[in-house]
Coordinates of C-alpha atoms in Angstrom, one line a residue:
M1 CA -45.1 -18.2 -10.4
S2 CA -42.3 -20.7 -9.6
W3 CA -41.2 -21.5 -6.1
F4 CA -37.9 -19.5 -6.4
D5 CA -39.8 -16.2 -7.6
K6 CA -42.0 -16.5 -4.6
L7 CA -39.0 -17.0 -2.6
L8 CA -37.2 -14.0 -4.1
A9 CA -40.7 -11.9 -3.7
A10 CA -40.3 -12.8 0.2
A11 CA -36.7 -12.1 0.1
A12 CA -37.4 -8.7 -1.1
S13 CA -39.3 -7.7 2.1
V14 CA -36.4 -9.0 4.5
S15 CA -33.3 -8.2 2.2
G16 CA -32.9 -4.8 4.1
S17 CA -32.3 -6.7 7.5
A18 CA -28.8 -6.4 9.0
D19 CA -29.3 -9.7 10.7
M20 CA -28.7 -12.3 7.8
L21 CA -29.5 -15.3 10.2
K22 CA -32.9 -13.6 10.9
A23 CA -33.6 -13.0 7.6
C24 CA -33.1 -16.3 6.5
E25 CA -35.1 -17.9 9.3
Q26 CA -38.1 -15.7 8.2
L27 CA -37.6 -17.3 4.7
N28 CA -37.7 -21.0 5.6
P29 CA -41.3 -21.5 4.8
Y30 CA -40.7 -20.5 1.4
V31 CA -38.2 -23.1 0.6
P32 CA -39.5 -26.2 -1.3
E33 CA -39.5 -29.7 0.4
S34 CA -37.1 -31.0 -2.1
F35 CA -34.9 -29.7 -5.0
T36 CA -32.0 -30.1 -6.8
L37 CA -28.9 -28.1 -7.0
K38 CA -29.1 -28.2 -10.8
E39 CA -32.5 -26.7 -10.4
L40 CA -31.4 -23.9 -7.9
A41 CA -28.4 -23.1 -10.2
N42 CA -30.8 -22.7 -13.1
K43 CA -33.3 -20.6 -11.3
A44 CA -30.6 -18.3 -10.0
R45 CA -28.9 -18.3 -13.5
E46 CA -32.2 -17.0 -15.0
C47 CA -32.6 -14.2 -12.3
F48 CA -28.8 -13.0 -12.8
S49 CA -29.3 -12.9 -16.7
R50 CA -32.5 -10.7 -16.5
T51 CA -30.5 -8.1 -15.1
G52 CA -27.0 -6.9 -14.6
L53 CA -26.6 -7.6 -11.0
T54 CA -23.2 -5.6 -10.8
K55 CA -24.9 -2.4 -11.8
P56 CA -25.6 0.0 -9.0
K57 CA -29.5 0.2 -9.9
H58 CA -29.6 -3.6 -9.6
T59 CA -27.7 -3.9 -6.1
S60 CA -30.9 -4.5 -4.2
T61 CA -31.9 -7.2 -6.6
A62 CA -28.5 -8.7 -6.2
R63 CA -28.9 -8.9 -2.5
T64 CA -32.4 -10.4 -2.7
T65 CA -31.2 -13.1 -5.1
L66 CA -28.2 -13.9 -3.1
I67 CA -30.2 -14.2 0.2
S68 CA -32.5 -16.6 -1.5
I69 CA -29.8 -19.0 -2.9
L70 CA -28.4 -18.8 0.9
V71 CA -31.5 -19.8 2.5
C72 CA -31.8 -22.6 0.3
L73 CA -28.4 -23.9 0.8
R74 CA -28.7 -23.9 4.4
H75 CA -31.4 -26.6 4.0
Q76 CA -29.0 -29.3 2.9
E77 CA -31.6 -31.8 3.9
R78 CA -34.0 -31.0 1.1
I79 CA -31.5 -31.0 -1.6
V80 CA -31.9 -34.2 -3.6
D81 CA -28.5 -35.7 -4.7
E82 CA -27.8 -36.0 -8.5
P83 CA -24.4 -37.2 -8.9
S84 CA -24.2 -36.9 -12.6
S85 CA -25.0 -33.1 -12.5
D86 CA -24.0 -31.7 -8.8
E87 CA -20.4 -31.1 -9.7
D88 CA -21.4 -28.9 -12.4
A89 CA -24.2 -27.1 -10.8
V90 CA -21.8 -26.3 -7.8
K91 CA -19.4 -24.8 -10.3
G92 CA -22.0 -22.8 -12.3
L93 CA -23.8 -21.5 -9.0
A94 CA -20.5 -20.5 -7.2
L95 CA -19.3 -18.7 -10.5
D96 CA -22.8 -16.7 -10.8
I97 CA -22.6 -15.9 -7.1
S98 CA -18.7 -14.8 -7.2
R99 CA -19.7 -12.6 -10.4
A100 CA -22.7 -10.8 -8.4
I101 CA -20.4 -9.8 -5.6
S102 CA -17.1 -9.2 -7.6
P103 CA -15.7 -5.8 -7.2
V104 CA -15.9 -5.0 -11.0
A105 CA -17.5 -1.8 -12.3
A106 CA -20.5 -1.9 -14.6
Q107 CA -19.2 -1.3 -18.1
E108 CA -21.0 2.0 -18.7
D109 CA -19.4 3.4 -15.6
S110 CA -15.9 2.4 -16.4
E111 CA -15.8 2.7 -20.1
S112 CA -15.6 6.1 -21.6
E113 CA -13.7 7.5 -24.8
A114 CA -14.7 11.0 -24.2
T115 CA -13.7 11.6 -20.6
I116 CA -11.5 10.5 -18.0
P117 CA -13.5 7.9 -15.9
D118 CA -14.1 9.2 -12.4
L119 CA -12.2 6.9 -10.2
P120 CA -13.5 8.0 -6.7
F121 CA -17.2 7.5 -8.1
I122 CA -16.4 4.1 -9.5
R123 CA -14.7 2.8 -6.4
Q124 CA -17.7 4.4 -4.1
T125 CA -20.2 2.7 -6.4
V126 CA -18.3 -0.8 -6.2
T127 CA -17.7 -0.5 -2.7
T128 CA -21.3 0.1 -1.9
H129 CA -22.4 -2.8 -4.2
C130 CA -20.0 -5.1 -2.3
H131 CA -21.0 -4.0 1.4
A132 CA -24.7 -4.9 0.1
T133 CA -24.2 -8.2 -1.4
S134 CA -21.0 -9.8 -0.4
D135 CA -21.8 -11.3 3.2
A136 CA -24.8 -13.3 1.7
G137 CA -22.6 -14.3 -1.4
L138 CA -19.6 -15.4 0.5
Q139 CA -21.7 -17.4 3.0
A140 CA -23.6 -19.0 0.2
I141 CA -20.2 -20.3 -1.5
E142 CA -19.0 -21.3 2.0
T143 CA -22.1 -23.5 2.6
L144 CA -22.0 -24.7 -1.0
T145 CA -18.3 -26.0 -0.7
S146 CA -18.9 -27.2 2.6
H147 CA -21.2 -30.0 1.4
H148 CA -18.9 -30.4 -1.7
P149 CA -15.2 -29.9 -0.6
N150 CA -13.7 -31.7 -3.6
V151 CA -15.3 -29.8 -6.3
R152 CA -12.4 -27.3 -8.0
L153 CA -14.2 -23.9 -8.4
D154 CA -13.5 -21.9 -11.4
D155 CA -10.4 -19.4 -11.2
D156 CA -12.6 -16.6 -11.6
V157 CA -14.2 -17.4 -8.3
L158 CA -11.1 -17.5 -6.6
L159 CA -9.9 -14.2 -8.0
T160 CA -13.0 -12.6 -6.5
L161 CA -12.3 -14.3 -3.2
L162 CA -8.8 -12.8 -3.2
A163 CA -10.3 -9.3 -3.3
Y164 CA -11.9 -9.7 -0.2
T165 CA -8.8 -11.0 1.5
D166 CA -7.1 -7.4 1.2
S167 CA -7.3 -5.6 4.5
T168 CA -6.6 -2.1 2.4
E169 CA -9.7 -2.1 0.4
P170 CA -12.9 -0.3 1.7
W171 CA -15.2 -3.5 1.1
H172 CA -12.9 -5.4 3.6
T173 CA -14.3 -6.5 6.8
D174 CA -12.6 -9.2 9.4
N175 CA -15.4 -11.6 8.6
R176 CA -15.5 -11.6 5.0
S177 CA -11.7 -12.0 5.1
A178 CA -11.8 -14.9 7.1
I179 CA -14.5 -16.7 4.8
A180 CA -12.5 -15.7 1.8
T181 CA -9.2 -17.2 3.0
K182 CA -10.9 -20.3 4.2
L183 CA -12.5 -20.8 0.9
L184 CA -9.0 -20.3 -0.8
E185 CA -7.2 -22.7 1.7
Q186 CA -9.8 -25.3 0.9
Q187 CA -9.6 -24.9 -2.9
F188 CA -5.6 -25.2 -2.8
S189 CA -5.8 -28.5 -0.9
I190 CA -7.8 -30.1 -3.7
G191 CA -5.7 -32.7 -5.4
G192 CA -4.2 -31.2 -8.5
S193 CA -4.5 -27.7 -7.3
S194 CA -1.8 -25.6 -5.5
K195 CA -1.2 -22.1 -4.4
E196 CA 2.0 -21.9 -6.2
K197 CA 0.4 -23.1 -9.7
F198 CA -2.8 -20.7 -9.1
L199 CA -0.3 -18.0 -8.3
A200 CA 1.9 -18.3 -11.1
E201 CA -0.2 -19.5 -14.0
T202 CA -3.7 -18.2 -13.2
V203 CA -2.9 -14.9 -11.4
L204 CA 0.2 -13.7 -12.9
Q205 CA -0.1 -15.4 -16.6
R206 CA -3.6 -15.5 -17.5
Y207 CA -5.2 -12.6 -15.1
L208 CA -2.8 -9.9 -14.7
R209 CA -0.5 -10.0 -17.7
P210 CA -3.2 -9.5 -20.3
L211 CA -5.3 -6.8 -18.1
F212 CA -2.0 -4.9 -17.8
S213 CA -0.5 -5.4 -21.3
R214 CA -1.8 -1.9 -22.6
S215 CA -0.5 0.1 -19.6
K216 CA 2.9 -1.5 -19.8
P217 CA 5.8 1.1 -19.0
P218 CA 8.2 1.7 -21.9
S219 CA 11.3 0.9 -19.7
V220 CA 10.4 -2.9 -20.0
T221 CA 9.7 -5.3 -22.8
A222 CA 6.5 -7.3 -23.1
S223 CA 8.3 -10.1 -21.4
G224 CA 8.9 -7.9 -18.3
R225 CA 12.7 -7.7 -18.9
K226 CA 14.7 -4.3 -19.0
A227 CA 14.2 -2.6 -22.4
E228 CA 17.6 -1.7 -24.1
Y229 CA 16.1 0.9 -26.2
A230 CA 12.9 2.5 -24.3
E231 CA 10.4 4.4 -26.6
G232 CA 8.0 6.7 -25.4
N233 CA 4.3 6.4 -26.6
V234 CA 4.4 9.1 -29.4
S235 CA 0.6 8.9 -29.8
R236 CA 0.0 10.0 -26.3
G237 CA 2.3 13.3 -26.9
E238 CA 4.9 14.2 -24.5
G239 CA 4.2 11.1 -22.6
M240 CA 0.7 12.1 -21.3
P241 CA -0.6 9.2 -19.8
D242 CA -3.9 7.6 -21.3
E243 CA -6.2 7.3 -18.5
S244 CA -9.1 5.5 -20.4
A245 CA -10.8 2.4 -19.2
R246 CA -9.6 0.7 -22.5
I247 CA -5.9 1.2 -21.5
K248 CA -6.2 0.6 -17.7
P249 CA -9.2 -1.7 -17.3
W250 CA -7.5 -2.7 -14.1
K251 CA -8.0 0.6 -12.5
Y252 CA -11.5 1.7 -13.9
G253 CA -13.1 -1.8 -14.3
D254 CA -11.9 -4.7 -12.6
L255 CA -10.8 -3.6 -9.1
R256 CA -9.9 -7.0 -8.2
A257 CA -6.6 -6.4 -10.1
I258 CA -4.7 -4.7 -7.4
P259 CA -5.7 -7.1 -4.5
A260 CA -4.6 -9.9 -6.8
V261 CA -1.1 -8.1 -7.3
A262 CA -0.9 -7.7 -3.5
W263 CA -1.9 -11.3 -2.8
A264 CA 0.9 -12.5 -5.2
V265 CA 3.4 -10.3 -3.8
R266 CA 2.7 -11.5 -0.4
E267 CA 2.5 -15.1 -1.2
V268 CA 5.2 -15.8 -3.7
E269 CA 8.2 -17.5 -2.1
P270 CA 11.6 -16.6 -3.3
T271 CA 12.4 -19.6 -5.1
L272 CA 9.2 -19.2 -7.3
L273 CA 10.1 -15.3 -7.5
T274 CA 13.4 -16.5 -9.2
Q275 CA 11.2 -17.9 -12.1
T276 CA 8.1 -15.4 -12.2
W277 CA 9.6 -12.1 -11.6
P278 CA 9.1 -10.9 -15.2
L279 CA 5.4 -11.3 -14.7
F280 CA 5.6 -8.9 -11.7
T281 CA 7.9 -6.3 -13.3
P282 CA 5.4 -4.5 -16.0
V283 CA 2.6 -4.7 -13.3
L284 CA 4.5 -3.2 -10.4
L285 CA 6.1 -0.6 -12.6
A286 CA 2.4 0.5 -14.2
L287 CA 1.1 1.1 -10.4
S288 CA 4.0 2.8 -9.4
D289 CA 3.8 5.3 -12.1
D290 CA 0.0 5.9 -12.0
P291 CA -0.9 9.5 -11.7
A292 CA -3.8 8.5 -9.0
T293 CA -2.0 9.0 -5.5
P294 CA -3.8 6.0 -3.9
V295 CA -3.0 3.7 -6.6
R296 CA 0.8 5.2 -7.0
R297 CA 1.1 4.6 -3.0
R298 CA -0.1 1.1 -3.3
G299 CA 2.3 0.4 -6.2
L300 CA 5.2 1.8 -4.4
L301 CA 4.3 -0.2 -1.0
L302 CA 3.9 -3.4 -3.2
L303 CA 7.1 -2.8 -5.0
T304 CA 9.1 -2.5 -1.7
D305 CA 7.7 -5.7 -0.5
F306 CA 8.6 -7.3 -3.9
L307 CA 12.3 -6.2 -3.8
T308 CA 12.7 -7.3 -0.4
K309 CA 11.7 -10.9 -1.5
L310 CA 13.8 -10.4 -4.7
P311 CA 17.3 -12.1 -4.5
S312 CA 19.9 -9.3 -5.0
R313 CA 21.7 -11.4 -7.8
T314 CA 18.5 -11.6 -9.9
L315 CA 17.9 -7.6 -9.6
H316 CA 21.6 -7.1 -10.6
D317 CA 21.8 -9.6 -13.2
T318 CA 18.6 -8.4 -15.0
G319 CA 19.8 -4.8 -14.8
L320 CA 16.3 -3.9 -13.2
A321 CA 17.7 -2.0 -10.3
S322 CA 18.2 1.0 -12.3
V323 CA 14.5 0.7 -13.9
F324 CA 12.8 0.4 -10.6
A325 CA 14.9 3.3 -9.0
D326 CA 14.1 5.4 -12.1
A327 CA 10.4 4.7 -11.5
A328 CA 10.4 5.7 -7.9
I329 CA 12.7 8.8 -8.1
P330 CA 10.3 11.0 -9.7
T331 CA 7.7 10.5 -6.8
L332 CA 10.4 12.3 -4.5
A333 CA 9.5 15.8 -6.5
F334 CA 5.6 15.2 -5.6
L335 CA 6.0 18.4 -3.4
P336 CA 3.7 21.2 -2.4
S337 CA 2.0 23.1 -3.9
L338 CA 2.0 21.3 -7.2
T339 CA 1.0 18.3 -5.2
P340 CA -1.4 18.7 -2.3
E341 CA 0.4 18.4 1.1
D342 CA -1.7 15.6 2.3
E343 CA -1.1 13.5 -1.1
S344 CA 2.6 14.3 -0.8
L345 CA 2.8 12.8 2.4
E346 CA 1.5 9.7 1.4
L347 CA 3.6 9.4 -1.6
L348 CA 6.9 10.4 -0.1
P349 CA 7.6 7.8 2.6
P350 CA 7.1 4.6 0.2
A351 CA 9.1 6.1 -2.6
Y352 CA 12.1 6.7 -0.1
G353 CA 11.2 3.0 1.0
V354 CA 11.6 1.7 -2.6
L355 CA 15.1 3.5 -3.1
R356 CA 16.5 2.4 0.3
V357 CA 15.3 -1.3 -0.2
L358 CA 17.1 -1.2 -3.6
A359 CA 20.4 0.5 -2.2
G360 CA 20.4 -2.2 0.4
K361 CA 20.5 -4.9 -2.1
Q362 CA 24.1 -4.2 -2.3
Q363 CA 26.6 -4.7 0.5
P364 CA 27.8 -2.0 1.4
P365 CA 24.5 -0.2 0.2
D366 CA 24.7 1.5 -3.1
G367 CA 26.3 5.0 -2.4
V368 CA 25.6 6.3 -5.8
L369 CA 21.9 5.8 -5.5
L370 CA 21.7 6.9 -1.6
D371 CA 23.7 10.1 -2.8
K372 CA 20.8 10.7 -5.4
V373 CA 18.3 10.1 -2.8
L374 CA 20.0 12.9 -0.7
R375 CA 20.4 15.3 -3.4
E376 CA 17.1 14.9 -5.6
G377 CA 15.0 13.7 -2.6
V378 CA 15.7 15.5 0.7
F379 CA 17.8 18.5 -0.3
S380 CA 15.8 19.5 -3.3
G381 CA 12.5 18.7 -1.4
Y382 CA 13.6 20.9 1.5
F383 CA 14.5 23.7 -0.8
H384 CA 11.1 23.7 -2.4
A385 CA 8.9 22.9 0.4
K386 CA 10.5 24.0 3.6
E387 CA 7.4 26.1 4.7
H388 CA 5.5 22.7 5.0
V389 CA 6.5 21.4 8.4
R390 CA 4.9 18.1 8.0
I391 CA 7.0 17.5 4.7
V392 CA 10.1 18.7 6.4
E393 CA 9.5 16.0 9.1
V394 CA 9.4 13.3 6.5
L395 CA 12.5 14.7 4.8
C396 CA 14.5 14.8 8.1
R397 CA 13.4 11.3 9.0
E398 CA 14.6 10.0 5.8
A399 CA 17.8 12.1 5.9
G400 CA 18.7 10.2 9.2
V401 CA 18.1 6.8 7.7
V402 CA 20.0 7.5 4.5
V403 CA 23.0 9.0 6.4
G404 CA 22.9 5.7 8.6
D405 CA 22.9 3.7 5.3
L406 CA 25.8 5.7 3.8
G407 CA 27.9 5.6 7.0
V408 CA 30.9 7.8 6.7
R409 CA 30.6 8.2 3.2
A410 CA 27.8 10.7 4.1
V411 CA 30.6 13.3 5.0
K412 CA 30.4 14.6 1.3
H413 CA 27.0 16.0 2.2
L414 CA 27.7 17.7 5.3
K415 CA 27.8 20.9 3.4
D416 CA 23.8 20.4 2.9
L417 CA 23.1 18.6 5.9
I418 CA 24.4 20.6 8.4
P419 CA 22.9 23.9 7.2
M420 CA 19.5 22.3 6.6
L421 CA 19.3 20.7 10.2
S422 CA 20.6 23.9 11.7
S423 CA 18.0 26.3 10.0
I424 CA 15.3 24.0 11.3
M425 CA 16.5 23.9 15.0
T426 CA 17.5 27.5 15.4
D427 CA 13.9 28.7 14.1
P428 CA 12.2 30.2 17.0
F429 CA 9.1 28.7 16.3
A430 CA 10.5 25.1 15.6
P431 CA 9.0 24.0 18.9
A432 CA 5.5 24.7 17.5
A433 CA 6.0 21.6 15.5
P434 CA 7.5 19.0 17.9
A435 CA 7.4 15.9 15.6
T436 CA 9.5 17.9 12.9
L437 CA 11.9 19.2 15.4
L438 CA 12.4 16.0 16.9
A439 CA 12.9 14.1 13.4
T440 CA 15.5 16.9 13.1
I441 CA 17.3 16.1 16.2
K442 CA 17.2 12.5 15.4
A443 CA 18.8 13.4 12.0
L444 CA 21.7 15.3 13.6
Q445 CA 22.4 12.4 15.8
A446 CA 22.9 10.3 12.8
V447 CA 25.1 12.8 11.3
L448 CA 27.3 13.0 14.4
A449 CA 27.3 9.0 14.6
N450 CA 28.5 8.5 11.1
C451 CA 30.2 11.7 9.9
W452 CA 32.2 12.2 13.3
P453 CA 35.7 12.1 11.7
R454 CA 35.1 15.3 9.9
I455 CA 33.3 17.5 12.5
P456 CA 36.1 18.3 15.0
G457 CA 37.7 21.6 14.2
S458 CA 35.5 22.1 11.2
V459 CA 33.0 24.9 10.7
W460 CA 30.3 22.3 11.2
Q461 CA 31.4 22.0 14.8
D462 CA 30.3 25.7 15.8
E463 CA 27.2 25.7 13.9
I464 CA 26.1 22.4 15.6
I465 CA 26.8 24.2 19.2
N466 CA 24.8 27.0 17.9
A467 CA 22.0 24.9 16.8
L468 CA 21.8 23.0 20.3
V469 CA 22.0 26.3 22.1
L470 CA 19.2 28.1 20.2
C471 CA 17.2 25.0 20.1
W472 CA 17.3 24.3 23.9
L473 CA 16.5 27.7 24.8
H474 CA 13.5 27.8 22.3
V475 CA 12.3 24.5 23.7
A476 CA 12.7 25.7 27.3
E477 CA 10.4 28.6 26.7
Y478 CA 7.7 26.5 24.7
N479 CA 8.1 23.7 27.7
R480 CA 7.6 26.8 30.5
R481 CA 4.5 27.7 28.6
A482 CA 3.1 24.2 28.5
N483 CA 3.7 23.4 32.1
N484 CA 6.5 20.6 31.4
D485 CA 4.6 18.8 28.6
E486 CA 6.0 15.4 27.9
T487 CA 6.2 16.2 24.1
Y488 CA 8.9 18.9 25.1
S489 CA 10.6 17.1 27.7
Q490 CA 11.2 14.3 25.3
I491 CA 12.9 17.0 22.9
E492 CA 15.0 18.0 25.8
R493 CA 16.3 14.6 26.5
D494 CA 17.2 14.1 22.8
L495 CA 18.9 17.4 22.9
L496 CA 20.9 16.2 25.8
V497 CA 21.8 12.9 24.2
T498 CA 22.9 14.9 21.1
A499 CA 25.1 17.2 23.2
R500 CA 26.7 14.2 24.7
A501 CA 27.5 12.8 21.4
L502 CA 29.1 16.0 20.1
A503 CA 31.3 15.9 23.4
S504 CA 32.3 12.4 22.5
V505 CA 33.0 13.1 18.6
L506 CA 35.2 16.3 19.8
K507 CA 37.0 14.0 22.4
T508 CA 38.4 11.7 19.4
A509 CA 40.3 14.8 18.4
E510 CA 41.5 15.7 21.9
T511 CA 39.0 18.6 21.8
D512 CA 36.9 19.4 25.1
L513 CA 33.6 20.6 24.4
A514 CA 33.8 22.9 27.6
S515 CA 36.5 25.1 26.2
H516 CA 33.8 26.2 23.7
T517 CA 30.6 26.2 25.8
K518 CA 31.9 27.6 28.9
P519 CA 31.5 31.3 27.9
L520 CA 27.9 30.4 26.5
V521 CA 26.9 29.0 30.0
E522 CA 28.4 31.7 32.0
K523 CA 26.2 34.3 29.7
E524 CA 23.2 31.9 29.8
P525 CA 22.8 29.9 33.1
R526 CA 19.9 27.7 31.4
L527 CA 22.5 25.9 29.2
A528 CA 24.3 24.5 32.3
K529 CA 22.1 21.2 32.1
L530 CA 22.7 21.0 28.4
F531 CA 26.4 21.0 28.4
A532 CA 26.8 19.4 31.8
V533 CA 28.4 16.4 30.1
S534 CA 31.4 18.7 29.3
G535 CA 32.3 19.1 32.9
L536 CA 30.8 22.5 33.7

């Protein structure tokens, strides 16, 4: 039995320890007095080759091997220098370590032609493996590179490090992220290397492009530009997505892909983006159109960040504005009961976010697109899901923002906006969902601020007054039962602000709100505070 095998056997007995430092201290007697990096790399490779260490059944073996490597690397004084082979040994050892901790699913778990892979199971399996192995693995690479800071590691190692910098992934911890970020910065500082070159050539061109090649949407060409004649995939039948691991290896196999996309979007500079945008386009569209809610949500959020950075001229010169809008608009229809309410709540805000950023790329904001957002998003969504108060909250919140973006151009939507907001505010049970009611009142304030020229003397004037009156009385009753709860007090304050705004709007037409509200106050004295601004 070799010294490394003895070390492995001893490491197996302490690998369950949560304290990595203590485990390494217990293994110190098993480290030989002298060895070379080449020798250690060869021993590790032998162990890695005997078992597929990324497979769940070998997770404990992977952890044991990584702890053994780490304890050896901590004894730098015992490592004999071999200038002719050390650089290759460092590269090979770091690559083997990174493959052992990489969030990549085992082939038998991800590839299946007969059934759609079980994404939650795959992600859980990979996450469990990463939690068990990554601390030892990352510390081992950190220790290794600290003594050989000028060795440029394989790109595959850096791609694995990227996955550990993503705070949204379940295998992330602050410590792992800090180590991975430090290692990446150290690698980018080596002569001949740069973050920009790695981002454009490695991440986008050599890694993501082939990984997403089979799931490219028909709305763009292979080069990432707008397709003039988009054709659906006939073989899928009526556009049904192919959810096999062969088509989507980035989803069911190599789980480093989405963190790599997120890193690229976060780190790319606008000047570099003007050159590399075609490499982003197919990837972001594929994510934004994915049927899995977590993937689709992440894709929409990344698309929002990407569009925020993309110069307006580039967006419109390429014709991609319509492509991105067409990708996001269908998500506005992901509503209960066809879509579970919780999933709908995850998808709607980022979808609206994409469309608002797109509209904002023009000055003034694109009214045609914003009109479509209101009609096909807010109004249609309210019609189909008005009984779901949390959905209504999102719709009202988005309505207020879109009205603000449209400005006075939103007057064309008063016939839909006022009845929708009024029906919510006049519902006697509306105060039972205070967040929804508050979002509705804020939306009404946006309507008054932007559509004021068309309100005085219109049918909407009386409807708004009616909504304020009934909402005030219903909230007062709920507030009385709740012993002046701060939530209802806040709603009352916002109703007062809305009443003042209405009074100001009517003054522009030389109309006094008091003349309309005096009979109401005489009949119901509790309204005196609401309409105090009108001089009553």
